[in-house]
Amino acid sequence: MSMKLEHIGIAVTSIERHLEVWRDIFGFVVGEMTEVTGQKVKVVMLDVGGVHVELIEPLGQDSPIHKFIEKRGEGLHHLSFEVKDLKEMIEELKKRGVRMIDDVPRSGAHGSVVTFVHPSSTGGVLIELSQEGAVEQEV
Ligand code: ZN
């Protein structure tokens, strides 16, 4: 399997507040702020040296990230791995008994498609699998 760590997702109540550490004190370069309306979040990426940290802030009370923070507090939310062919990867993982959250890729940020592997299969950490530019390719 060909997977590469792309980013580490951290759930926060306020991106602005946490940029005071990640950007202003740590000095990491911040990308554009994006809203992923399908998942009711806004996200910002910081380049932390080859991989990224994604700060994720809920957009409203019905956001899954809002529920996550309510239950577990701010903190590590997921690891995101880039894959070459997401559909093929999902089939392969299912065949090997890995528990998936979604069987069908959904749209993520920046024209990517994503899917999630259930934490019960990975030692308690939610895993996002992402294929870059897949949406544009299909058009
Ligand atoms: Zn992510």
PDB file of N, CA and C in Angstrom, residues 12-58:
ATOM      1  N   VAL A  12     -10.051  22.417  17.504  1.00  0.00           N
ATOM      2  CA  VAL A  12      -9.941  23.574  18.410  1.00  0.00           C
ATOM      3  C   VAL A  12     -11.252  24.358  18.418  1.00  0.00           C
ATOM      4  N   THR A  13     -11.475  25.098  19.486  1.00  0.00           N
ATOM      5  CA  THR A  13     -12.691  25.913  19.530  1.00  0.00           C
ATOM      6  C   THR A  13     -12.500  27.212  18.746  1.00  0.00           C
ATOM      7  N   SER A  14     -11.251  27.690  18.652  1.00  0.00           N
ATOM      8  CA  SER A  14     -10.985  28.928  17.917  1.00  0.00           C
ATOM      9  C   SER A  14      -9.636  28.859  17.213  1.00  0.00           C
ATOM     10  N   ILE A  15      -9.656  28.867  15.886  1.00  0.00           N
ATOM     11  CA  ILE A  15      -8.415  28.862  15.112  1.00  0.00           C
ATOM     12  C   ILE A  15      -7.604  30.120  15.438  1.00  0.00           C
ATOM     13  N   GLU A  16      -8.275  31.256  15.441  1.00  0.00           N
ATOM     14  CA  GLU A  16      -7.596  32.532  15.698  1.00  0.00           C
ATOM     15  C   GLU A  16      -6.772  32.484  16.976  1.00  0.00           C
ATOM     16  N   ARG A  17      -7.396  31.968  18.023  1.00  0.00           N
ATOM     17  CA  ARG A  17      -6.726  31.930  19.323  1.00  0.00           C
ATOM     18  C   ARG A  17      -5.483  31.045  19.278  1.00  0.00           C
ATOM     19  N   HIS A  18      -5.587  29.907  18.589  1.00  0.00           N
ATOM     20  CA  HIS A  18      -4.462  28.977  18.573  1.00  0.00           C
ATOM     21  C   HIS A  18      -3.370  29.375  17.594  1.00  0.00           C
ATOM     22  N   LEU A  19      -3.706  30.262  16.639  1.00  0.00           N
ATOM     23  CA  LEU A  19      -2.650  30.768  15.756  1.00  0.00           C
ATOM     24  C   LEU A  19      -1.645  31.609  16.529  1.00  0.00           C
ATOM     25  N   GLU A  20      -2.071  32.115  17.666  1.00  0.00           N
ATOM     26  CA  GLU A  20      -1.145  32.884  18.503  1.00  0.00           C
ATOM     27  C   GLU A  20       0.043  32.033  18.942  1.00  0.00           C
ATOM     28  N   VAL A  21      -0.159  30.730  19.062  1.00  0.00           N
ATOM     29  CA  VAL A  21       0.972  29.854  19.375  1.00  0.00           C
ATOM     30  C   VAL A  21       1.575  29.280  18.092  1.00  0.00           C
ATOM     31  N   TRP A  22       0.739  28.634  17.264  1.00  0.00           N
ATOM     32  CA  TRP A  22       1.252  27.917  16.093  1.00  0.00           C
ATOM     33  C   TRP A  22       1.941  28.841  15.085  1.00  0.00           C
ATOM     34  N   ARG A  23       1.383  30.039  14.893  1.00  0.00           N
ATOM     35  CA  ARG A  23       1.959  30.972  13.918  1.00  0.00           C
ATOM     36  C   ARG A  23       2.903  31.955  14.609  1.00  0.00           C
ATOM     37  N   ASP A  24       2.390  32.625  15.630  1.00  0.00           N
ATOM     38  CA  ASP A  24       3.133  33.751  16.187  1.00  0.00           C
ATOM     39  C   ASP A  24       4.308  33.312  17.052  1.00  0.00           C
ATOM     40  N   ILE A  25       4.176  32.211  17.781  1.00  0.00           N
ATOM     41  CA  ILE A  25       5.267  31.779  18.657  1.00  0.00           C
ATOM     42  C   ILE A  25       6.104  30.696  17.982  1.00  0.00           C
ATOM     43  N   PHE A  26       5.462  29.641  17.472  1.00  0.00           N
ATOM     44  CA  PHE A  26       6.219  28.576  16.794  1.00  0.00           C
ATOM     45  C   PHE A  26       6.777  29.059  15.458  1.00  0.00           C
ATOM     46  N   GLY A  27       6.090  30.008  14.821  1.00  0.00           N
ATOM     47  CA  GLY A  27       6.599  30.590  13.577  1.00  0.00           C
ATOM     48  C   GLY A  27       6.287  29.799  12.321  1.00  0.00           C
ATOM     49  N   PHE A  28       5.296  28.920  12.356  1.00  0.00           N
ATOM     50  CA  PHE A  28       4.954  28.161  11.148  1.00  0.00           C
ATOM     51  C   PHE A  28       4.129  29.004  10.181  1.00  0.00           C
ATOM     52  N   VAL A  29       4.317  28.718   8.888  1.00  0.00           N
ATOM     53  CA  VAL A  29       3.620  29.464   7.843  1.00  0.00           C
ATOM     54  C   VAL A  29       2.191  28.934   7.693  1.00  0.00           C
ATOM     55  N   VAL A  30       1.251  29.868   7.674  1.00  0.00           N
ATOM     56  CA  VAL A  30      -0.168  29.515   7.633  1.00  0.00           C
ATOM     57  C   VAL A  30      -0.701  29.616   6.212  1.00  0.00           C
ATOM     58  N   GLY A  31      -1.444  28.608   5.790  1.00  0.00           N
ATOM     59  CA  GLY A  31      -2.114  28.649   4.495  1.00  0.00           C
ATOM     60  C   GLY A  31      -3.439  29.385   4.589  1.00  0.00           C
ATOM     61  N   GLU A  32      -4.195  29.275   3.530  1.00  0.00           N
ATOM     62  CA  GLU A  32      -5.481  29.961   3.450  1.00  0.00           C
ATOM     63  C   GLU A  32      -6.510  29.290   4.370  1.00  0.00           C
ATOM     64  N   MET A  33      -7.390  30.087   4.942  1.00  0.00           N
ATOM     65  CA  MET A  33      -8.495  29.549   5.745  1.00  0.00           C
ATOM     66  C   MET A  33      -9.583  29.036   4.791  1.00  0.00           C
ATOM     67  N   THR A  34     -10.024  27.797   4.990  1.00  0.00           N
ATOM     68  CA  THR A  34     -11.042  27.224   4.100  1.00  0.00           C
ATOM     69  C   THR A  34     -12.228  26.725   4.909  1.00  0.00           C
ATOM     70  N   GLU A  35     -13.409  26.885   4.337  1.00  0.00           N
ATOM     71  CA  GLU A  35     -14.590  26.281   4.954  1.00  0.00           C
ATOM     72  C   GLU A  35     -14.931  24.998   4.215  1.00  0.00           C
ATOM     73  N   VAL A  36     -15.091  23.912   4.969  1.00  0.00           N
ATOM     74  CA  VAL A  36     -15.555  22.665   4.366  1.00  0.00           C
ATOM     75  C   VAL A  36     -17.000  22.514   4.831  1.00  0.00           C
ATOM     76  N   THR A  37     -17.918  23.029   4.008  1.00  0.00           N
ATOM     77  CA  THR A  37     -19.309  23.118   4.451  1.00  0.00           C
ATOM     78  C   THR A  37     -19.920  21.735   4.656  1.00  0.00           C
ATOM     79  N   GLY A  38     -19.511  20.758   3.839  1.00  0.00           N
ATOM     80  CA  GLY A  38     -20.020  19.402   3.980  1.00  0.00           C
ATOM     81  C   GLY A  38     -19.772  18.831   5.369  1.00  0.00           C
ATOM     82  N   GLN A  39     -18.661  19.250   5.984  1.00  0.00           N
ATOM     83  CA  GLN A  39     -18.335  18.731   7.318  1.00  0.00           C
ATOM     84  C   GLN A  39     -18.526  19.786   8.400  1.00  0.00           C
ATOM     85  N   LYS A  40     -19.083  20.951   8.002  1.00  0.00           N
ATOM     86  CA  LYS A  40     -19.391  22.045   8.931  1.00  0.00           C
ATOM     87  C   LYS A  40     -18.187  22.461   9.789  1.00  0.00           C
ATOM     88  N   VAL A  41     -17.073  22.685   9.097  1.00  0.00           N
ATOM     89  CA  VAL A  41     -15.872  23.137   9.796  1.00  0.00           C
ATOM     90  C   VAL A  41     -15.160  24.191   8.972  1.00  0.00           C
ATOM     91  N   LYS A  42     -14.333  24.985   9.653  1.00  0.00           N
ATOM     92  CA  LYS A  42     -13.342  25.741   8.903  1.00  0.00           C
ATOM     93  C   LYS A  42     -11.970  25.258   9.329  1.00  0.00           C
ATOM     94  N   VAL A  43     -11.058  25.251   8.366  1.00  0.00           N
ATOM     95  CA  VAL A  43      -9.740  24.680   8.616  1.00  0.00           C
ATOM     96  C   VAL A  43      -8.653  25.613   8.112  1.00  0.00           C
ATOM     97  N   VAL A  44      -7.495  25.497   8.748  1.00  0.00           N
ATOM     98  CA  VAL A  44      -6.327  26.203   8.267  1.00  0.00           C
ATOM     99  C   VAL A  44      -5.150  25.243   8.356  1.00  0.00           C
ATOM    100  N   MET A  45      -4.278  25.283   7.346  1.00  0.00           N
ATOM    101  CA  MET A  45      -3.118  24.388   7.293  1.00  0.00           C
ATOM    102  C   MET A  45      -1.853  25.166   7.617  1.00  0.00           C
ATOM    103  N   LEU A  46      -0.999  24.548   8.423  1.00  0.00           N
ATOM    104  CA  LEU A  46       0.303  25.138   8.708  1.00  0.00           C
ATOM    105  C   LEU A  46       1.376  24.163   8.233  1.00  0.00           C
ATOM    106  N   ASP A  47       2.355  24.694   7.539  1.00  0.00           N
ATOM    107  CA  ASP A  47       3.456  23.852   7.084  1.00  0.00           C
ATOM    108  C   ASP A  47       4.437  23.675   8.245  1.00  0.00           C
ATOM    109  N   VAL A  48       4.518  22.439   8.763  1.00  0.00           N
ATOM    110  CA  VAL A  48       5.398  22.218   9.912  1.00  0.00           C
ATOM    111  C   VAL A  48       6.641  21.424   9.507  1.00  0.00           C
ATOM    112  N   GLY A  49       6.952  21.440   8.190  1.00  0.00           N
ATOM    113  CA  GLY A  49       8.183  20.787   7.728  1.00  0.00           C
ATOM    114  C   GLY A  49       7.910  19.511   6.971  1.00  0.00           C
ATOM    115  N   GLY A  50       7.342  19.641   5.775  1.00  0.00           N
ATOM    116  CA  GLY A  50       7.051  18.455   4.968  1.00  0.00           C
ATOM    117  C   GLY A  50       5.668  17.898   5.222  1.00  0.00           C
ATOM    118  N   VAL A  51       5.228  17.945   6.446  1.00  0.00           N
ATOM    119  CA  VAL A  51       3.840  17.597   6.762  1.00  0.00           C
ATOM    120  C   VAL A  51       3.140  18.857   7.281  1.00  0.00           C
ATOM    121  N   HIS A  52       1.833  18.755   7.447  1.00  0.00           N
ATOM    122  CA  HIS A  52       1.073  19.916   7.884  1.00  0.00           C
ATOM    123  C   HIS A  52       0.317  19.629   9.167  1.00  0.00           C
ATOM    124  N   VAL A  53       0.043  20.702   9.882  1.00  0.00           N
ATOM    125  CA  VAL A  53      -0.921  20.633  10.977  1.00  0.00           C
ATOM    126  C   VAL A  53      -2.170  21.347  10.487  1.00  0.00           C
ATOM    127  N   GLU A  54      -3.308  20.701  10.669  1.00  0.00           N
ATOM    128  CA  GLU A  54      -4.588  21.279  10.278  1.00  0.00           C
ATOM    129  C   GLU A  54      -5.348  21.644  11.551  1.00  0.00           C
ATOM    130  N   LEU A  55      -5.603  22.932  11.737  1.00  0.00           N
ATOM    131  CA  LEU A  55      -6.443  23.347  12.863  1.00  0.00           C
ATOM    132  C   LEU A  55      -7.884  23.365  12.372  1.00  0.00           C
ATOM    133  N   ILE A  56      -8.767  22.702  13.107  1.00  0.00           N
ATOM    134  CA  ILE A  56     -10.152  22.524  12.677  1.00  0.00           C
ATOM    135  C   ILE A  56     -11.081  23.151  13.700  1.00  0.00           C
ATOM    136  N   GLU A  57     -11.885  24.078  13.221  1.00  0.00           N
ATOM    137  CA  GLU A  57     -12.826  24.762  14.113  1.00  0.00           C
ATOM    138  C   GLU A  57     -14.254  24.466  13.671  1.00  0.00           C
ATOM    139  N   PRO A  58     -15.138  24.110  14.592  1.00  0.00           N
ATOM    140  CA  PRO A  58     -16.519  23.801  14.198  1.00  0.00           C
ATOM    141  C   PRO A  58     -17.265  25.041  13.711  1.00  0.00           C
TER     142      PRO A  58
END
